[in-house]
Amino acid sequence: MQRYFLESQENVITAENAYHIKTVMRMKKGDHIEVCYPNKRCYIAALTQVADVIQFQEIKEIISQNKLPEVVLIQGLPKSDKAEITTKYATQFGVSSIIFTEMTYSIAKMDPKKDDKKVDRLQKIAIESARLAHRNDYPVITYQKSISKISYEDAIILLAYEQEKTTTIKEVLGYSQSDKKIILIVGPEGGISPVELDFFTKLGAKSISLGKRILQTEIAAIYALSVIDSIYE
Amino acid sequence: MQRYFLESQENVITAENAYHIKTVMRMKKGDHIEVCYPNKRCYIAALTQVADVIQFQEIKEIISQNKLPEVVLIQGLPKSDKAEITTKYATQFGVSSIIFTEMTYSIAKMDPKKDDKKVDRLQKIAIESARLAHRNDYPVITYQKSISKISYEDAIILLAYEQEKTTTIKEVLGYSQSDKKIILIVGPEGGISPVELDFFTKLGAKSISLGKRILQTEIAAIYALSVIDSIYE
């Protein structure tokens, strides 16, 4: 069943979602859809009016079984279309939000003139990917110019660090509160710089290994998200 | 350091690899590279001649720490460029070989006239991805027209099945020999058909859940490979 993320608690659908229901899916009055509100609650709903504005009636709540803790991904800005790959797949693998940030070894640079458009595009990819994954919510995507402007409070901080060969995610999370927010830091193509390693270590970050192979930056978070999911499943 | 997969045990490099060393990387006599032989042993080597044929001398063996058991991915043929995404990332996540096969719900169809070219292309992607991941070997990519022509002997068979909500990979592998080959089956976009479910179940396949979200077919194997890696790490 098609799932739509609504921007308010009201029983009307407008704009792109309405276009999708009416013109792309060609749905009729009485057809069923899934709607998710900003409070992350989702319902099966029946369409009661299909026009430029779509109206519907809730039938039944969909109970989410997703018990993954909140995982915030801080991703060193990667090259070209790799931010899109990270956004698409990290969303499917349950990430709560993604902060792209320019790190020392980022080859790609942020550009205040274009960043808003890029974030908008990534946000759309995240919403579409969350819809396909049947998530009850979607991750919010943001850009931050510097790692020093991000909040790291009240979280277990995991730093994916290439030189870390032994400490696993399981070992770090095994000793922690299970409902605590997790911040996962992944460097850009060139990895984490010594200054960044020092910065994150002082914040209490634990360096973790992502297995024995070298993973490309755009997909490294997926390894961590899979393992975190399997720990909490 | 650049890593090259050689097709024989001899100390010469020809064809594309030689072109890469000489023309793309512009290396000189005395420069170091990494070479991996078909027996999966890799060495740091010094170039002793850089011409159309490149010669080298081994300096030191590179000991692999990859303890992942053999994992064969049987992937229901997906649409468009998704086979490339699976090949690229499953290689990075340690898959031993990939067999693409046409399944009941495959929208993409195999075409004997074009299949050889497609397999060649995917094989190149796998080799390049293995090189970047610093693997000692690369997965062999093949096409099989039908699931009935594949060998399932002497393996633990894991079937990624959307309707399976509870059994996890950990539960299945926890009771098995750790050195046994694992066959991982992932359906195409439409999933596994009832006939296929029956076929695999009769072979002794265990249905497993890949977490609480719906993963797209091209990336589903990555979840399983991450969890298998974290179990054996």
XYZ file of C-alpha atoms in Angstrom:
466
model
C 0.000 0.000 0.000
C 1.245 3.512 -0.803
C 2.486 5.483 2.202
C 2.382 9.282 2.471
C 4.101 11.518 5.025
C 1.833 14.430 5.966
C 3.007 17.767 7.257
C 0.145 18.314 9.661
C -2.307 16.371 11.778
C -5.227 17.255 9.475
C -7.137 14.801 7.326
C -6.339 16.502 4.022
C -3.594 15.862 1.485
C -2.346 18.565 -0.857
C 0.538 19.449 -3.193
C 2.846 16.668 -4.424
C 1.236 13.905 -2.401
C -2.200 14.813 -3.778
C -0.826 14.817 -7.319
C 0.700 11.396 -6.722
C -2.561 9.900 -5.426
C -4.803 11.437 -8.071
C -2.672 11.531 -11.218
C 0.136 9.004 -10.796
C -1.684 6.258 -8.866
C -5.153 7.174 -10.255
C -6.832 6.261 -6.993
C -10.554 6.595 -6.433
C -12.801 7.382 -3.483
C -12.793 4.377 -1.158
C -9.232 3.266 -2.032
C -6.875 2.703 0.869
C -3.574 4.429 1.562
C -1.211 4.674 4.528
C -0.694 8.092 6.113
C 1.990 9.085 8.624
C 1.698 12.247 10.733
C 4.597 14.351 12.035
C 4.155 12.618 15.424
C 5.321 9.372 13.680
C 1.943 7.683 14.013
C 0.736 5.944 10.864
C -2.766 4.832 9.886
C -4.477 2.889 7.159
C -6.950 5.356 5.692
C -9.748 5.353 3.124
C -10.022 8.173 0.603
C -13.262 10.113 1.032
C -12.627 12.730 -1.656
C -10.237 12.641 -4.596
C -9.823 16.121 -6.111
C -7.060 18.744 -6.024
C -7.345 18.407 -2.272
C -7.674 14.860 -1.061
C -9.619 13.944 2.024
C -9.506 10.707 3.944
C -10.706 8.907 7.028
C -8.482 6.882 9.349
C -9.387 3.205 9.595
C -6.754 1.656 11.824
C -3.429 2.570 13.388
C -0.332 0.785 12.085
C 1.788 -0.227 15.053
C 5.487 0.192 14.371
C 7.827 -2.570 15.444
C 10.957 -0.550 14.868
C 12.839 -0.572 18.169
C 16.103 0.864 16.877
C 17.420 3.615 19.177
C 17.837 7.125 17.782
C 20.895 7.081 15.501
C 22.248 10.391 14.217
C 24.733 10.033 11.361
C 27.395 12.709 11.037
C 28.821 12.131 7.570
C 31.932 13.856 6.260
C 30.871 15.492 3.001
C 31.656 13.049 0.173
C 32.212 13.677 -3.526
C 29.614 13.931 -6.314
C 26.476 11.829 -5.963
C 27.684 9.864 -2.961
C 25.667 11.969 -0.507
C 22.579 10.750 -2.365
C 23.603 7.101 -1.965
C 24.217 7.590 1.758
C 20.873 9.359 2.185
C 18.909 6.747 0.251
C 20.337 3.681 1.928
C 20.933 5.007 5.458
C 17.230 5.944 5.453
C 16.302 2.375 4.539
C 18.586 1.084 7.270
C 16.837 3.186 9.906
C 18.951 6.294 10.498
C 17.120 9.012 12.520
C 18.803 12.032 10.968
C 21.856 12.842 8.852
C 24.157 15.822 9.256
C 26.553 16.313 6.338
C 29.563 18.319 7.383
C 32.747 19.508 5.730
C 35.675 17.668 7.273
C 39.422 18.185 6.866
C 39.818 15.541 4.172
C 36.557 16.356 2.317
C 37.384 16.856 -1.334
C 33.883 18.204 -1.903
C 33.397 21.647 -0.414
C 30.279 23.330 0.860
C 28.973 26.270 -1.111
C 26.488 28.502 0.736
C 24.919 29.513 -2.602
C 24.057 25.967 -3.572
C 23.786 24.137 -0.263
C 20.087 24.861 0.312
C 19.168 23.301 -3.020
C 21.334 20.251 -2.327
C 19.791 19.751 1.105
C 16.310 20.050 -0.409
C 17.178 17.386 -2.954
C 18.611 15.051 -0.322
C 15.554 15.609 1.883
C 13.298 14.513 -0.995
C 15.400 11.389 -1.510
C 15.120 10.605 2.213
C 11.327 10.979 2.201
C 10.944 8.763 -0.882
C 13.282 6.149 0.570
C 11.434 6.177 3.925
C 8.168 5.630 2.050
C 9.569 2.600 0.224
C 11.022 1.213 3.469
C 7.614 1.560 5.201
C 9.120 3.731 7.910
C 6.806 5.724 10.188
C 8.988 8.783 9.870
C 11.797 10.098 7.719
C 15.246 11.368 8.660
C 15.824 15.106 8.588
C 18.845 16.004 6.445
C 20.970 19.023 7.293
C 24.316 20.575 6.377
C 26.710 21.937 8.984
C 29.787 23.866 7.968
C 31.893 22.593 10.858
C 31.953 19.664 13.269
C 32.343 22.149 16.133
C 28.825 23.491 15.542
C 27.105 20.143 16.116
C 25.654 19.105 19.488
C 27.066 15.890 20.919
C 25.237 15.915 24.250
C 23.639 12.919 25.920
C 24.738 10.439 23.320
C 26.974 7.438 22.815
C 29.428 8.632 20.165
C 30.771 6.014 17.758
C 33.624 7.048 15.482
C 34.223 4.839 12.437
C 37.994 4.936 12.352
C 40.062 3.035 9.802
C 43.001 2.531 12.182
C 40.746 0.911 14.774
C 41.162 -2.804 14.101
C 39.729 -4.486 17.163
C 36.956 -2.635 19.024
C 33.572 -3.637 17.611
C 30.220 -1.867 17.800
C 28.914 -4.771 19.866
C 31.633 -4.237 22.477
C 30.879 -0.525 22.835
C 27.085 -0.805 22.855
C 27.097 -3.862 25.083
C 28.055 -1.727 28.078
C 25.672 1.164 27.406
C 22.094 2.082 28.121
C 19.970 0.677 25.353
C 17.696 3.712 24.984
C 20.441 6.299 24.688
C 20.873 8.250 21.470
C 23.746 7.063 19.273
C 25.838 9.470 17.209
C 27.709 7.716 14.411
C 30.564 9.612 12.780
C 31.864 8.599 9.331
C 34.695 10.505 7.660
C 34.820 11.504 3.974
C 36.914 9.634 1.333
C 40.202 10.520 3.028
C 39.042 9.471 6.485
C 39.358 11.200 9.861
C 42.219 13.698 10.355
C 44.396 13.661 13.522
C 42.803 16.939 14.669
C 39.331 15.477 14.249
C 40.323 12.273 16.037
C 41.514 14.395 18.948
C 38.343 16.537 18.898
C 35.995 13.546 18.950
C 38.057 11.586 21.484
C 37.883 14.513 23.912
C 34.093 14.436 23.512
C 34.155 10.809 24.667
C 33.795 9.169 21.244
C 34.695 5.475 21.009
C 36.605 4.417 17.900
C 35.024 1.372 16.276
C 36.016 -1.020 13.514
C 33.626 -1.638 10.608
C 35.000 -5.097 9.819
C 38.211 -6.144 8.144
C 37.699 -4.591 4.734
C 37.962 -0.964 3.680
C 34.440 0.353 3.075
C 33.773 3.320 0.830
C 32.572 6.355 2.748
C 29.109 6.484 1.193
C 28.231 2.967 2.394
C 30.203 2.697 5.663
C 27.265 3.879 7.805
C 25.169 1.006 6.432
C 27.468 -1.524 8.066
C 27.088 0.189 11.441
C 23.313 0.601 11.087
C 22.880 -3.107 10.217
C 24.900 -4.209 13.220
C 23.106 -1.772 15.562
C 19.764 -3.052 14.246
C 20.773 -6.668 14.810
C 21.898 -5.861 18.376
C 18.576 -4.256 19.300
C 16.318 -6.585 17.304
C 49.044 1.421 -2.204
C 47.517 0.276 -5.501
C 46.413 -3.369 -5.522
C 46.308 -5.541 -8.650
C 44.680 -8.956 -9.116
C 46.849 -11.150 -11.346
C 45.590 -14.007 -13.450
C 48.600 -16.249 -12.958
C 51.319 -16.995 -10.447
C 54.000 -15.363 -12.633
C 55.872 -12.178 -11.803
C 54.697 -10.255 -14.862
C 51.809 -7.851 -15.348
C 50.225 -7.301 -18.743
C 47.133 -5.851 -20.427
C 44.877 -3.462 -18.453
C 46.829 -3.720 -15.202
C 50.089 -2.870 -17.012
C 48.414 0.105 -18.701
C 47.131 1.289 -15.317
C 50.574 1.090 -13.693
C 52.495 2.646 -16.565
C 50.124 5.208 -18.053
C 47.517 6.035 -15.415
C 49.653 5.852 -12.252
C 52.922 6.733 -14.063
C 54.913 4.475 -11.776
C 58.659 3.945 -12.121
C 61.067 1.130 -11.486
C 61.409 0.659 -7.729
C 57.884 1.858 -6.889
C 55.788 -0.421 -4.704
C 52.460 -2.039 -5.515
C 50.336 -4.793 -4.003
C 49.753 -7.932 -6.074
C 47.213 -10.691 -5.388
C 47.497 -14.112 -7.064
C 44.604 -16.422 -7.933
C 45.423 -18.431 -4.771
C 44.302 -15.321 -2.785
C 47.785 -14.597 -1.467
C 48.826 -10.957 -1.682
C 52.294 -9.404 -1.535
C 53.897 -6.012 -1.419
C 56.104 -5.937 -4.513
C 58.691 -3.638 -6.082
C 58.578 -2.894 -9.817
C 61.739 -4.141 -11.547
C 60.734 -3.213 -15.110
C 58.113 -0.740 -16.337
C 57.379 -1.243 -20.032
C 54.495 -2.773 -21.975
C 55.110 -5.806 -19.815
C 55.731 -5.003 -16.181
C 57.982 -7.114 -13.987
C 58.197 -7.100 -10.224
C 59.719 -8.769 -7.222
C 57.822 -9.787 -4.099
C 58.980 -8.079 -0.907
C 56.620 -9.279 1.812
C 53.379 -11.222 2.123
C 50.292 -9.309 3.264
C 48.481 -11.433 5.828
C 44.716 -11.244 5.454
C 42.604 -10.892 8.572
C 39.325 -11.579 6.846
C 37.731 -14.499 8.678
C 34.279 -14.277 7.067
C 33.037 -17.726 5.980
C 32.315 -18.311 2.290
C 29.077 -16.483 1.454
C 27.443 -17.095 -1.931
C 24.753 -14.570 -2.821
C 21.943 -15.777 -5.064
C 20.263 -12.567 -6.176
C 16.955 -12.477 -8.042
C 17.656 -10.429 -11.162
C 16.760 -6.796 -10.417
C 15.845 -3.951 -12.755
C 18.183 -1.575 -14.585
C 21.457 -0.658 -12.873
C 20.597 -2.291 -9.566
C 22.726 -5.368 -10.333
C 25.698 -2.992 -10.471
C 24.880 -1.549 -7.038
C 24.569 -5.040 -5.551
C 27.848 -6.137 -7.148
C 29.760 -3.062 -6.029
C 28.644 -3.024 -2.428
C 28.290 -6.769 -1.756
C 31.929 -7.059 -2.896
C 32.964 -4.436 -0.346
C 30.989 -6.245 2.332
C 32.846 -9.500 1.675
C 30.618 -11.674 -0.541
C 32.484 -14.692 -2.030
C 30.512 -14.960 -5.263
C 27.254 -13.689 -6.745
C 24.843 -15.647 -8.926
C 22.198 -13.491 -10.583
C 19.184 -15.562 -11.540
C 15.820 -14.875 -13.119
C 13.127 -15.432 -10.509
C 9.334 -15.515 -10.830
C 8.847 -11.878 -9.874
C 11.890 -10.534 -11.777
C 10.730 -7.676 -13.955
C 14.113 -7.709 -15.716
C 14.554 -10.720 -17.979
C 17.676 -12.504 -19.072
C 18.644 -12.232 -22.692
C 21.188 -14.820 -23.911
C 22.395 -12.387 -26.595
C 23.348 -9.708 -24.084
C 24.005 -11.644 -20.884
C 27.698 -12.301 -21.533
C 28.400 -8.601 -21.924
C 26.456 -7.777 -18.782
C 28.310 -10.392 -16.757
C 31.646 -9.070 -18.067
C 30.664 -5.587 -16.983
C 29.591 -6.725 -13.513
C 32.800 -8.763 -13.163
C 34.853 -5.635 -13.848
C 32.875 -3.713 -11.224
C 33.513 -6.518 -8.712
C 37.280 -6.509 -9.371
C 37.486 -2.726 -9.031
C 35.424 -2.763 -5.843
C 37.558 -5.594 -4.358
C 40.669 -3.553 -5.123
C 39.286 -0.500 -3.296
C 38.203 -2.656 -0.339
C 41.717 -4.189 -0.083
C 40.321 -7.674 -0.490
C 42.715 -10.538 -1.270
C 40.353 -11.932 -3.871
C 37.311 -10.849 -5.829
C 33.898 -12.465 -6.147
C 33.117 -14.308 -9.358
C 29.884 -13.062 -10.938
C 27.679 -15.424 -12.942
C 24.201 -15.570 -14.450
C 21.968 -18.621 -14.113
C 18.724 -18.854 -16.027
C 16.947 -20.818 -13.314
C 17.224 -21.420 -9.563
C 16.967 -25.170 -10.254
C 20.354 -25.166 -12.012
C 22.276 -23.887 -8.975
C 24.063 -26.206 -6.513
C 22.932 -25.888 -2.909
C 25.041 -28.681 -1.427
C 26.942 -28.541 1.853
C 25.739 -25.085 2.798
C 23.623 -23.256 5.325
C 20.895 -21.689 3.182
C 19.484 -18.349 4.362
C 16.398 -17.052 2.573
C 15.672 -13.336 3.005
C 11.889 -13.506 3.208
C 9.708 -10.447 3.740
C 7.025 -12.383 5.617
C 9.567 -13.698 8.119
C 9.263 -11.291 11.035
C 11.038 -13.011 13.881
C 13.892 -15.402 12.967
C 17.161 -13.502 12.839
C 20.432 -14.394 11.129
C 22.057 -14.667 14.562
C 19.535 -17.311 15.623
C 20.142 -19.460 12.532
C 23.931 -19.145 12.469
C 24.250 -19.522 16.232
C 23.466 -23.225 15.956
C 25.635 -23.967 12.913
C 29.227 -24.873 12.173
C 31.127 -21.662 11.797
C 33.210 -22.779 8.811
C 30.333 -23.973 6.673
C 29.533 -22.202 3.412
C 26.553 -19.846 3.602
C 24.176 -19.390 0.680
C 22.165 -16.187 0.960
C 19.082 -15.859 -1.255
C 17.552 -12.449 -1.976
C 14.496 -12.121 -4.232
C 14.008 -9.449 -6.922
C 11.810 -6.330 -6.453
C 8.619 -8.386 -6.096
C 10.120 -10.784 -3.549
C 10.017 -14.572 -3.326
C 7.084 -16.399 -4.987
C 5.178 -19.201 -3.178
C 6.682 -21.776 -5.585
C 10.197 -20.501 -4.833
C 9.511 -20.480 -1.083
C 8.470 -24.116 -1.359
C 11.514 -25.016 -3.504
C 14.012 -23.437 -1.101
C 12.272 -24.713 2.033
C 12.496 -28.288 0.699
C 16.248 -27.727 0.256
C 16.455 -26.892 3.951
C 16.615 -23.108 3.641
C 15.872 -21.087 6.773
C 13.773 -17.958 6.302
C 15.355 -14.963 7.975
C 14.261 -11.419 8.756
C 16.415 -8.484 7.643
C 15.160 -6.144 10.364
C 11.868 -4.342 10.690
C 12.033 -2.164 7.629
C 11.500 -3.087 3.980
C 14.888 -3.031 2.232
C 15.213 -2.564 -1.504
C 16.408 -5.686 -3.269
C 19.723 -4.240 -4.464
C 20.855 -3.464 -0.903
C 19.201 -6.238 1.130
C 22.252 -8.531 0.931
C 24.371 -5.801 2.552
C 22.340 -6.043 5.745
C 22.916 -9.800 5.917
C 26.628 -9.527 5.054
C 27.163 -6.893 7.788
C 25.464 -9.015 10.408
C 27.340 -12.191 9.322
C 30.606 -10.242 9.481
C 29.833 -8.949 12.973
C 28.974 -12.491 14.147
C 32.290 -13.937 12.930
C 34.451 -10.933 13.779
